[in-house]
């Protein structure tokens, strides 16, 4: 469970962030609880009197009674809390350089998109250690770890999963549905009931099939084609975003 709070006097901003986080939750198989506050006083009461603690705080710089900078200073210097991650949000980019003393995770300029929120959440998961770049599987009673970047694709036959990697093929008992839940955050594409593919190894995307860099051709199930096309575009946009970070 990731506890998130949004402090912004504009209720529409709170609702927008909450909606984006819900989409992230579904896409990456995460569990996120969001608590919005529309005033600095309400947030202060929650952390002072109710002792609320959040994993991630989306904090508007320009609030009513106390500014977002005041709240961040309270968290960092009076509570001496460096663990709660702070993401400042503002309509003015001029603030960004003056906020480094409170060690924010990020700074978002309004208006921001779902992709912007996804980038922030991905960064938070990596920094907090909740996002691992490894895949774990069971074989012969042992738990084995492999880097996700070494996996090309998974195929399945009669409940036996074949994991195709840089080093060869590894087989183990399992289901693609469970593997998909684990690797959804890594953008693996569930192109067919028998195939789960790492898009990093796809050379050519076509409507009904993909071709990998070793010229392996895998079919895209007819019922999955529209969804795969959409996810491919999301993956490509995310890659473009990473290049500009």
CSV table of N, CA, C and O in Angstrom, one decimal, residues 30 125-126 129-138 143-151 154 163 165 172 178-188 198:
chain,number,residue,atom,x,y,z
A,30,UNK,N,-0.5,-1.8,-8.6
A,30,UNK,CA,-0.2,-1.2,-7.3
A,30,UNK,C,-1.4,-1.0,-6.5
A,30,UNK,O,-2.5,-0.9,-7.0
A,125,UNK,N,8.7,4.8,-6.9
A,125,UNK,CA,8.8,3.4,-6.7
A,125,UNK,C,10.3,2.9,-6.7
A,125,UNK,O,10.7,2.0,-6.0
A,126,UNK,N,11.0,3.4,-7.7
A,126,UNK,CA,12.4,3.0,-7.8
A,126,UNK,C,13.2,3.5,-6.6
A,126,UNK,O,14.0,2.8,-6.0
A,129,UNK,N,12.5,1.6,-3.4
A,129,UNK,CA,12.9,0.2,-3.4
A,129,UNK,C,11.7,-0.7,-3.6
A,129,UNK,O,11.8,-1.9,-3.5
A,130,UNK,N,10.5,-0.1,-3.9
A,130,UNK,CA,9.3,-0.9,-4.2
A,130,UNK,C,9.3,-1.4,-5.6
A,130,UNK,O,8.5,-2.3,-6.0
A,131,UNK,N,10.2,-0.9,-6.5
A,131,UNK,CA,10.3,-1.3,-7.9
A,131,UNK,C,11.6,-1.9,-8.1
A,131,UNK,O,12.6,-1.3,-8.1
A,132,UNK,N,11.6,-3.2,-8.4
A,132,UNK,CA,12.8,-4.0,-8.6
A,132,UNK,C,12.9,-4.2,-10.1
A,132,UNK,O,12.0,-4.4,-10.8
A,133,UNK,N,14.2,-4.3,-10.5
A,133,UNK,CA,14.4,-4.6,-12.0
A,133,UNK,C,14.7,-6.1,-12.2
A,133,UNK,O,15.3,-6.5,-13.2
A,134,UNK,N,14.2,-6.9,-11.2
A,134,UNK,CA,14.4,-8.3,-11.3
A,134,UNK,C,13.1,-9.1,-11.3
A,134,UNK,O,12.1,-8.6,-10.8
A,135,UNK,N,13.1,-10.3,-11.9
A,135,UNK,CA,12.0,-11.2,-12.0
A,135,UNK,C,12.4,-12.4,-11.1
A,135,UNK,O,13.5,-12.9,-11.3
A,136,UNK,N,11.5,-12.8,-10.3
A,136,UNK,CA,11.7,-14.0,-9.4
A,136,UNK,C,10.8,-15.1,-9.8
A,136,UNK,O,9.6,-14.9,-10.1
A,137,UNK,N,11.3,-16.3,-9.9
A,137,UNK,CA,10.5,-17.5,-10.2
A,137,UNK,C,11.0,-18.7,-9.4
A,137,UNK,O,12.1,-18.7,-8.9
A,138,UNK,N,10.1,-19.7,-9.3
A,138,UNK,CA,10.4,-20.9,-8.5
A,138,UNK,C,10.8,-22.0,-9.5
A,138,UNK,O,10.2,-22.3,-10.5
A,143,UNK,N,14.1,-20.3,-5.1
A,143,UNK,CA,13.7,-19.0,-5.7
A,143,UNK,C,14.9,-18.4,-6.5
A,143,UNK,O,15.9,-18.2,-5.9
A,144,UNK,N,14.7,-18.2,-7.8
A,144,UNK,CA,15.7,-17.7,-8.7
A,144,UNK,C,15.4,-16.3,-9.2
A,144,UNK,O,14.2,-16.0,-9.5
A,145,UNK,N,16.4,-15.5,-9.3
A,145,UNK,CA,16.3,-14.1,-9.7
A,145,UNK,C,17.0,-13.9,-11.1
A,145,UNK,O,18.1,-14.4,-11.3
A,146,UNK,N,16.3,-13.2,-12.0
A,146,UNK,CA,16.9,-12.8,-13.2
A,146,UNK,C,16.6,-11.3,-13.5
A,146,UNK,O,15.5,-10.9,-13.2
A,147,UNK,N,17.5,-10.6,-14.1
A,147,UNK,CA,17.2,-9.2,-14.5
A,147,UNK,C,16.1,-9.2,-15.6
A,147,UNK,O,16.2,-9.9,-16.6
A,148,UNK,N,15.2,-8.3,-15.4
A,148,UNK,CA,14.1,-8.2,-16.4
A,148,UNK,C,14.6,-7.8,-17.8
A,148,UNK,O,14.1,-8.3,-18.8
A,149,UNK,N,15.7,-7.1,-17.8
A,149,UNK,CA,16.3,-6.6,-19.1
A,149,UNK,C,16.8,-7.8,-19.9
A,149,UNK,O,17.1,-7.6,-21.1
A,150,UNK,N,17.1,-9.0,-19.3
A,150,UNK,CA,17.6,-10.1,-20.0
A,150,UNK,C,16.5,-11.0,-20.6
A,150,UNK,O,16.8,-12.0,-21.3
A,151,UNK,N,15.3,-10.7,-20.3
A,151,UNK,CA,14.1,-11.5,-20.7
A,151,UNK,C,13.6,-11.0,-22.0
A,151,UNK,O,13.2,-9.8,-22.1
A,154,UNK,N,8.0,-14.6,-22.8
A,154,UNK,CA,7.5,-15.9,-22.1
A,154,UNK,C,6.5,-16.5,-23.1
A,154,UNK,O,5.7,-15.9,-23.8
A,163,UNK,N,10.7,-19.3,-20.4
A,163,UNK,CA,11.2,-18.0,-20.4
A,163,UNK,C,12.4,-17.9,-21.3
A,163,UNK,O,13.5,-18.5,-21.1
A,165,UNK,N,15.5,-16.0,-22.8
A,165,UNK,CA,16.4,-15.0,-22.3
A,165,UNK,C,17.6,-14.9,-23.1
A,165,UNK,O,17.8,-15.6,-24.1
A,172,UNK,N,9.6,-23.4,-16.2
A,172,UNK,CA,9.2,-23.6,-14.8
A,172,UNK,C,7.6,-23.6,-14.8
A,172,UNK,O,7.0,-23.2,-15.8
A,178,UNK,N,-0.2,-14.6,-14.0
A,178,UNK,CA,0.5,-14.2,-12.8
A,178,UNK,C,1.8,-13.4,-13.1
A,178,UNK,O,2.2,-12.5,-12.5
A,179,UNK,N,2.5,-13.9,-14.2
A,179,UNK,CA,3.7,-13.2,-14.6
A,179,UNK,C,3.4,-11.8,-15.1
A,179,UNK,O,4.1,-10.9,-14.8
A,180,UNK,N,2.3,-11.7,-15.8
A,180,UNK,CA,1.9,-10.4,-16.3
A,180,UNK,C,1.7,-9.4,-15.2
A,180,UNK,O,2.0,-8.2,-15.3
A,181,UNK,N,1.1,-9.9,-14.1
A,181,UNK,CA,0.9,-9.0,-12.9
A,181,UNK,C,2.2,-8.5,-12.4
A,181,UNK,O,2.3,-7.3,-12.0
A,182,UNK,N,3.2,-9.4,-12.3
A,182,UNK,CA,4.5,-9.0,-11.8
A,182,UNK,C,5.2,-8.0,-12.7
A,182,UNK,O,5.9,-7.1,-12.3
A,183,UNK,N,5.1,-8.2,-14.1
A,183,UNK,CA,5.9,-7.4,-15.0
A,183,UNK,C,5.1,-6.3,-15.7
A,183,UNK,O,5.7,-5.7,-16.6
A,184,UNK,N,3.9,-6.0,-15.3
A,184,UNK,CA,3.1,-5.0,-15.9
A,184,UNK,C,3.8,-3.6,-15.8
A,184,UNK,O,3.8,-2.8,-16.7
A,185,UNK,N,4.5,-3.4,-14.7
A,185,UNK,CA,5.2,-2.2,-14.5
A,185,UNK,C,6.4,-2.0,-15.5
A,185,UNK,O,6.9,-0.9,-15.7
A,186,UNK,N,6.9,-3.1,-16.0
A,186,UNK,CA,8.0,-3.1,-16.9
A,186,UNK,C,7.5,-3.1,-18.4
A,186,UNK,O,8.3,-3.3,-19.3
A,187,UNK,N,6.2,-2.9,-18.6
A,187,UNK,CA,5.6,-2.7,-19.9
A,187,UNK,C,5.6,-3.9,-20.8
A,187,UNK,O,5.5,-3.8,-22.0
A,188,UNK,N,5.7,-5.1,-20.2
A,188,UNK,CA,5.6,-6.3,-21.0
A,188,UNK,C,4.2,-6.4,-21.6
A,188,UNK,O,3.2,-5.9,-21.0
A,198,UNK,N,8.6,-8.8,-24.0
A,198,UNK,CA,9.3,-7.5,-23.6
A,198,UNK,C,9.5,-6.6,-24.8
A,198,UNK,O,10.1,-7.0,-25.8
